[in-house]
Amino acid sequence: MTKPNHTPRTALSVILEELAPISGLSVLDVGCGAGGLCAPLENAGAIWRGVDPFPTDQNDQIDTAPAQAMPYDDAQFDAAICVNALHHVPVSAMPGALGEIARVLRPGGRLVVIEPKASGPLSQVIAVIDDETDIRTAAQDAMDSTAALTQTKAYDYPRAERYADFQAFCDSLTAVDPARAAQIATQHEALNRAFLQHATREGAGFTLSQPMSLRVFTPAIVRHG
C-alpha cells in the first residue's frame, strides 16, 4: 500500500489526480446520488454518466439501477468511480457490484473507489445513530477478495467536512439517507453532545475529520472481440 497522505483532500481532487488526463474519458459514477460530481467532472472534460438505485428527476444523465445489475453494455466506459457508495450496497451484492463495474469497463480502464474508514471523529459522531463499522469493513473485504478486478494502487488520506452548525451536520446526514431523520430525532441530544465533543471549531463553523481509503483497480480479465 502506498504511504498514507496526511494532507486533507477532497474526493474530486483525488479523482482528477488518479484519472489524469481525464479530458475526453467516459466516466461512470456508481452510486452517484443526485450527481454532485457531474458538473465538476464535466468541467474537467470528462463525459459523465451516473447510476444510482434511487430514482431522481434532477439529472437525466443518471440511470436508476443497483450497482450489481447495471444497464450498460460490456466495455462501455473508460473509467468508473465509486465514492462513499460501496458500503451502501448490500453485503451479499458487493462482489456482484464489483464484477459489474469490471464488465462495463474497457480493457485497461480504471476504477477509483473511495470509502470512509471505520474510524475517525466523523465516524464516531455518526455511530450515535448509525454505526457503519461492519458494512465499511465488508466493503474493504469485498475489494480484497474480488477476482474481477486487479488493484493497482491503494492509500489512505484524511477528509475534512465543514458544517455551519449542528443543524447543518444533521441536514447532511439526512441528505445521504432520509431514513436517518427519525434516528436523529430520537437521539438528538446524544448526537449533539458527540458533535460538540469531536468537532473542531473553525471560525464561525465546525470541522469533523474522516480518514478515507482510496483504491484504484483495472479489470482483471482482458476481453476480446
mmCIF file of C-alpha atoms in Angstrom:
data_model
loop_
_atom_site.group_PDB
_atom_site.id
_atom_site.type_symbol
_atom_site.label_atom_id
_atom_site.label_comp_id
_atom_site.label_asym_id
_atom_site.label_seq_id
_atom_site.Cartn_x
_atom_site.Cartn_y
_atom_site.Cartn_z
ATOM 1 C CA MET A 1 0.000 0.000 0.000
ATOM 2 C CA THR A 2 1.193 3.472 -0.836
ATOM 3 C CA LYS A 3 2.246 5.601 2.134
ATOM 4 C CA PRO A 4 -0.760 7.475 3.601
ATOM 5 C CA ASN A 5 -1.213 11.117 2.640
ATOM 6 C CA HIS A 6 -1.907 13.210 5.735
ATOM 7 C CA THR A 7 -2.968 16.369 3.882
ATOM 8 C CA PRO A 8 -6.782 16.851 3.811
ATOM 9 C CA ARG A 9 -8.109 16.362 0.295
ATOM 10 C CA THR A 10 -11.436 16.185 -1.499
ATOM 11 C CA ALA A 11 -12.882 13.306 -3.484
ATOM 12 C CA LEU A 12 -12.795 15.497 -6.595
ATOM 13 C CA SER A 13 -9.083 16.309 -6.277
ATOM 14 C CA VAL A 14 -8.234 12.633 -5.753
ATOM 15 C CA ILE A 15 -10.332 11.521 -8.745
ATOM 16 C CA LEU A 16 -8.793 14.133 -11.022
ATOM 17 C CA GLU A 17 -5.315 13.019 -9.953
ATOM 18 C CA GLU A 18 -5.941 9.292 -10.329
ATOM 19 C CA LEU A 19 -7.770 9.543 -13.685
ATOM 20 C CA ALA A 20 -5.441 12.130 -15.214
ATOM 21 C CA PRO A 21 -5.654 13.029 -18.001
ATOM 22 C CA ILE A 22 -9.442 12.901 -17.578
ATOM 23 C CA SER A 23 -10.429 15.077 -20.542
ATOM 24 C CA GLY A 24 -12.329 13.004 -23.086
ATOM 25 C CA LEU A 25 -12.794 9.984 -20.807
ATOM 26 C CA SER A 26 -16.246 8.434 -20.422
ATOM 27 C CA VAL A 27 -16.669 8.109 -16.653
ATOM 28 C CA LEU A 28 -19.361 6.083 -14.891
ATOM 29 C CA ASP A 29 -20.226 7.364 -11.404
ATOM 30 C CA VAL A 30 -21.534 4.318 -9.490
ATOM 31 C CA GLY A 31 -23.815 5.216 -6.593
ATOM 32 C CA CYS A 32 -23.787 8.838 -7.699
ATOM 33 C CA GLY A 33 -26.718 10.065 -5.595
ATOM 34 C CA ALA A 34 -28.042 13.324 -7.039
ATOM 35 C CA GLY A 35 -24.967 13.698 -9.257
ATOM 36 C CA GLY A 36 -22.875 16.143 -7.272
ATOM 37 C CA LEU A 37 -19.726 15.205 -9.198
ATOM 38 C CA CYS A 38 -21.334 15.630 -12.623
ATOM 39 C CA ALA A 39 -20.618 19.332 -13.173
ATOM 40 C CA PRO A 40 -17.049 19.422 -11.813
ATOM 41 C CA LEU A 41 -16.017 16.341 -13.795
ATOM 42 C CA GLU A 42 -17.642 17.648 -16.964
ATOM 43 C CA ASN A 43 -15.879 20.965 -16.397
ATOM 44 C CA ALA A 44 -12.638 18.965 -16.351
ATOM 45 C CA GLY A 45 -13.547 17.472 -19.736
ATOM 46 C CA ALA A 46 -14.973 14.085 -18.710
ATOM 47 C CA ILE A 47 -18.065 12.541 -20.329
ATOM 48 C CA TRP A 48 -20.069 11.771 -17.189
ATOM 49 C CA ARG A 49 -22.793 9.192 -16.624
ATOM 50 C CA GLY A 50 -24.297 8.293 -13.269
ATOM 51 C CA VAL A 51 -26.120 5.275 -11.893
ATOM 52 C CA ASP A 52 -27.895 5.038 -8.547
ATOM 53 C CA PRO A 53 -30.508 2.659 -7.066
ATOM 54 C CA PHE A 54 -32.766 5.523 -6.056
ATOM 55 C CA PRO A 55 -34.590 7.453 -8.811
ATOM 56 C CA THR A 56 -34.024 11.163 -9.290
ATOM 57 C CA ASP A 57 -35.564 13.710 -11.637
ATOM 58 C CA GLN A 58 -32.751 16.206 -11.111
ATOM 59 C CA ASN A 59 -30.422 14.897 -13.820
ATOM 60 C CA ASP A 60 -31.338 12.937 -16.960
ATOM 61 C CA GLN A 61 -27.753 11.651 -17.126
ATOM 62 C CA ILE A 62 -28.468 9.401 -14.130
ATOM 63 C CA ASP A 63 -29.828 5.885 -14.665
ATOM 64 C CA THR A 64 -31.790 4.130 -11.939
ATOM 65 C CA ALA A 65 -30.324 0.710 -11.200
ATOM 66 C CA PRO A 66 -28.415 -1.113 -8.459
ATOM 67 C CA ALA A 67 -24.656 -1.420 -8.855
ATOM 68 C CA GLN A 68 -24.936 -5.208 -9.095
ATOM 69 C CA ALA A 69 -27.253 -5.018 -12.158
ATOM 70 C CA MET A 70 -26.292 -2.042 -14.321
ATOM 71 C CA PRO A 71 -27.973 -1.398 -17.698
ATOM 72 C CA TYR A 72 -24.813 -0.960 -19.771
ATOM 73 C CA ASP A 73 -23.039 -2.876 -22.495
ATOM 74 C CA ASP A 74 -19.756 -4.625 -21.866
ATOM 75 C CA ALA A 75 -16.669 -2.404 -22.112
ATOM 76 C CA GLN A 76 -18.727 0.796 -22.399
ATOM 77 C CA PHE A 77 -16.715 3.151 -20.161
ATOM 78 C CA ASP A 78 -13.110 4.328 -19.964
ATOM 79 C CA ALA A 79 -13.260 4.771 -16.201
ATOM 80 C CA ALA A 80 -15.546 4.385 -13.194
ATOM 81 C CA ILE A 81 -15.710 5.969 -9.778
ATOM 82 C CA CYS A 82 -17.461 4.754 -6.642
ATOM 83 C CA VAL A 83 -17.379 7.439 -3.946
ATOM 84 C CA ASN A 84 -18.701 6.643 -0.465
ATOM 85 C CA ALA A 85 -21.086 4.187 -2.102
ATOM 86 C CA LEU A 86 -19.768 0.619 -1.980
ATOM 87 C CA HIS A 87 -20.621 0.221 1.706
ATOM 88 C CA HIS A 88 -24.243 1.116 0.886
ATOM 89 C CA VAL A 89 -24.514 -1.907 -1.431
ATOM 90 C CA PRO A 90 -25.990 -4.959 0.355
ATOM 91 C CA VAL A 91 -23.084 -7.048 1.617
ATOM 92 C CA SER A 92 -24.189 -10.099 -0.370
ATOM 93 C CA ALA A 93 -24.272 -7.972 -3.539
ATOM 94 C CA MET A 94 -20.858 -6.301 -3.142
ATOM 95 C CA PRO A 95 -18.955 -8.956 -5.148
ATOM 96 C CA GLY A 96 -21.545 -8.692 -7.907
ATOM 97 C CA ALA A 97 -21.295 -4.914 -7.949
ATOM 98 C CA LEU A 98 -17.520 -5.037 -8.364
ATOM 99 C CA GLY A 99 -17.947 -7.646 -11.093
ATOM 100 C CA GLU A 100 -20.432 -5.421 -12.921
ATOM 101 C CA ILE A 101 -18.050 -2.480 -12.800
ATOM 102 C CA ALA A 102 -15.308 -4.664 -14.249
ATOM 103 C CA ARG A 103 -17.701 -5.789 -17.004
ATOM 104 C CA VAL A 104 -18.637 -2.280 -18.160
ATOM 105 C CA LEU A 105 -15.040 -1.002 -18.129
ATOM 106 C CA ARG A 106 -12.956 -1.137 -21.281
ATOM 107 C CA PRO A 107 -9.717 -3.160 -21.146
ATOM 108 C CA GLY A 108 -7.206 -1.104 -19.202
ATOM 109 C CA GLY A 109 -9.959 1.102 -17.784
ATOM 110 C CA ARG A 110 -9.579 2.410 -14.266
ATOM 111 C CA LEU A 111 -11.905 2.186 -11.282
ATOM 112 C CA VAL A 112 -11.384 4.611 -8.392
ATOM 113 C CA VAL A 113 -13.072 3.535 -5.151
ATOM 114 C CA ILE A 114 -13.165 5.976 -2.236
ATOM 115 C CA GLU A 115 -14.534 4.627 1.037
ATOM 116 C CA PRO A 116 -14.646 6.035 4.579
ATOM 117 C CA LYS A 117 -12.592 4.106 7.102
ATOM 118 C CA ALA A 118 -14.423 2.725 10.128
ATOM 119 C CA SER A 119 -12.674 5.211 12.422
ATOM 120 C CA GLY A 120 -12.149 8.914 12.986
ATOM 121 C CA PRO A 121 -14.147 11.785 14.544
ATOM 122 C CA LEU A 122 -16.874 11.932 11.874
ATOM 123 C CA SER A 123 -17.479 8.192 12.093
ATOM 124 C CA GLN A 124 -17.627 8.376 15.887
ATOM 125 C CA VAL A 125 -20.348 11.010 15.752
ATOM 126 C CA ILE A 126 -22.397 9.258 13.070
ATOM 127 C CA ALA A 127 -22.162 5.995 15.039
ATOM 128 C CA VAL A 128 -24.529 7.515 17.623
ATOM 129 C CA ILE A 129 -27.353 6.953 15.137
ATOM 130 C CA ASP A 130 -25.839 4.658 12.512
ATOM 131 C CA ASP A 131 -22.807 2.510 13.301
ATOM 132 C CA GLU A 132 -21.373 1.537 9.900
ATOM 133 C CA THR A 133 -18.329 -0.337 11.192
ATOM 134 C CA ASP A 134 -19.474 -3.732 9.915
ATOM 135 C CA ILE A 135 -20.584 -2.629 6.447
ATOM 136 C CA ARG A 136 -17.491 -0.488 5.893
ATOM 137 C CA THR A 137 -15.342 -3.459 6.851
ATOM 138 C CA ALA A 138 -17.370 -5.651 4.499
ATOM 139 C CA ALA A 139 -16.716 -3.229 1.629
ATOM 140 C CA GLN A 140 -12.969 -3.445 2.236
ATOM 141 C CA ASP A 141 -13.192 -7.243 2.430
ATOM 142 C CA ALA A 142 -15.109 -7.363 -0.867
ATOM 143 C CA MET A 143 -12.368 -5.358 -2.580
ATOM 144 C CA ASP A 144 -9.699 -7.601 -1.036
ATOM 145 C CA SER A 145 -11.341 -10.756 -2.374
ATOM 146 C CA THR A 146 -12.684 -9.726 -5.799
ATOM 147 C CA ALA A 147 -11.393 -11.741 -8.742
ATOM 148 C CA ALA A 148 -12.948 -9.390 -11.299
ATOM 149 C CA LEU A 149 -10.536 -6.521 -10.667
ATOM 150 C CA THR A 150 -6.813 -6.100 -10.166
ATOM 151 C CA GLN A 151 -5.697 -3.476 -7.643
ATOM 152 C CA THR A 152 -3.001 -1.119 -8.909
ATOM 153 C CA LYS A 153 -2.826 1.423 -6.095
ATOM 154 C CA ALA A 154 -4.093 1.969 -2.550
ATOM 155 C CA TYR A 155 -3.581 4.611 0.106
ATOM 156 C CA ASP A 156 -5.386 6.445 2.890
ATOM 157 C CA TYR A 157 -5.909 10.183 3.166
ATOM 158 C CA PRO A 158 -7.825 12.499 5.533
ATOM 159 C CA ARG A 159 -11.015 14.271 4.553
ATOM 160 C CA ALA A 160 -12.259 17.358 6.387
ATOM 161 C CA GLU A 161 -16.006 18.035 6.437
ATOM 162 C CA ARG A 162 -17.114 21.543 7.397
ATOM 163 C CA TYR A 163 -20.504 22.494 8.813
ATOM 164 C CA ALA A 164 -22.017 25.841 9.721
ATOM 165 C CA ASP A 165 -23.563 24.353 12.859
ATOM 166 C CA PHE A 166 -25.081 21.185 14.319
ATOM 167 C CA GLN A 167 -28.245 21.539 12.253
ATOM 168 C CA ALA A 168 -26.204 21.706 9.061
ATOM 169 C CA PHE A 169 -24.498 18.486 10.150
ATOM 170 C CA CYS A 170 -27.890 16.810 10.699
ATOM 171 C CA ASP A 171 -29.068 18.031 7.307
ATOM 172 C CA SER A 172 -26.021 16.444 5.684
ATOM 173 C CA LEU A 173 -26.858 13.091 7.298
ATOM 174 C CA THR A 174 -30.436 13.075 6.051
ATOM 175 C CA ALA A 175 -29.340 14.159 2.570
ATOM 176 C CA VAL A 176 -27.410 10.884 2.316
ATOM 177 C CA ASP A 177 -30.157 8.780 3.896
ATOM 178 C CA PRO A 178 -33.594 10.341 4.619
ATOM 179 C CA ALA A 179 -34.379 7.429 6.956
ATOM 180 C CA ARG A 180 -31.847 8.870 9.399
ATOM 181 C CA ALA A 181 -34.264 11.707 10.261
ATOM 182 C CA ALA A 182 -36.155 9.515 12.715
ATOM 183 C CA GLN A 183 -32.926 8.357 14.360
ATOM 184 C CA ILE A 184 -31.710 11.942 14.653
ATOM 185 C CA ALA A 185 -34.981 12.959 16.323
ATOM 186 C CA THR A 186 -34.709 10.105 18.827
ATOM 187 C CA GLN A 187 -31.010 10.604 19.595
ATOM 188 C CA HIS A 188 -30.883 14.383 19.094
ATOM 189 C CA GLU A 189 -29.329 15.250 22.457
ATOM 190 C CA ALA A 190 -26.719 12.453 22.368
ATOM 191 C CA LEU A 191 -25.843 13.282 18.766
ATOM 192 C CA ASN A 192 -25.393 16.950 19.629
ATOM 193 C CA ARG A 193 -23.098 16.058 22.539
ATOM 194 C CA ALA A 194 -20.984 13.827 20.331
ATOM 195 C CA PHE A 195 -20.820 16.512 17.640
ATOM 196 C CA LEU A 196 -19.585 19.139 20.092
ATOM 197 C CA GLN A 197 -17.111 16.678 21.637
ATOM 198 C CA HIS A 198 -15.457 15.598 18.376
ATOM 199 C CA ALA A 199 -15.850 18.620 16.079
ATOM 200 C CA THR A 200 -13.188 21.310 15.855
ATOM 201 C CA ARG A 201 -14.417 24.894 15.776
ATOM 202 C CA GLU A 202 -13.055 26.839 12.819
ATOM 203 C CA GLY A 203 -14.168 30.439 12.549
ATOM 204 C CA ALA A 204 -17.956 30.531 12.548
ATOM 205 C CA GLY A 205 -18.293 26.814 11.784
ATOM 206 C CA PHE A 206 -17.132 23.329 12.721
ATOM 207 C CA THR A 207 -14.933 20.671 11.134
ATOM 208 C CA LEU A 208 -15.037 16.907 11.503
ATOM 209 C CA SER A 209 -12.200 14.854 10.063
ATOM 210 C CA GLN A 210 -12.598 11.440 8.455
ATOM 211 C CA PRO A 211 -9.837 9.068 7.284
ATOM 212 C CA MET A 212 -10.565 7.812 3.776
ATOM 213 C CA SER A 213 -9.423 4.730 1.874
ATOM 214 C CA LEU A 214 -8.616 5.019 -1.830
ATOM 215 C CA ARG A 215 -8.109 2.072 -4.151
ATOM 216 C CA VAL A 216 -7.535 2.002 -7.907
ATOM 217 C CA PHE A 217 -8.354 -1.091 -9.977
ATOM 218 C CA THR A 218 -8.357 -2.287 -13.572
ATOM 219 C CA PRO A 219 -10.438 -5.162 -14.990
ATOM 220 C CA ALA A 220 -8.712 -8.464 -14.304
ATOM 221 C CA ILE A 221 -9.906 -10.154 -17.498
ATOM 222 C CA VAL A 222 -8.816 -8.930 -20.926
ATOM 223 C CA ARG A 223 -11.787 -9.074 -23.273
ATOM 224 C CA HIS A 224 -11.526 -9.956 -26.945
ATOM 225 C CA GLY A 225 -13.768 -9.033 -29.829
#
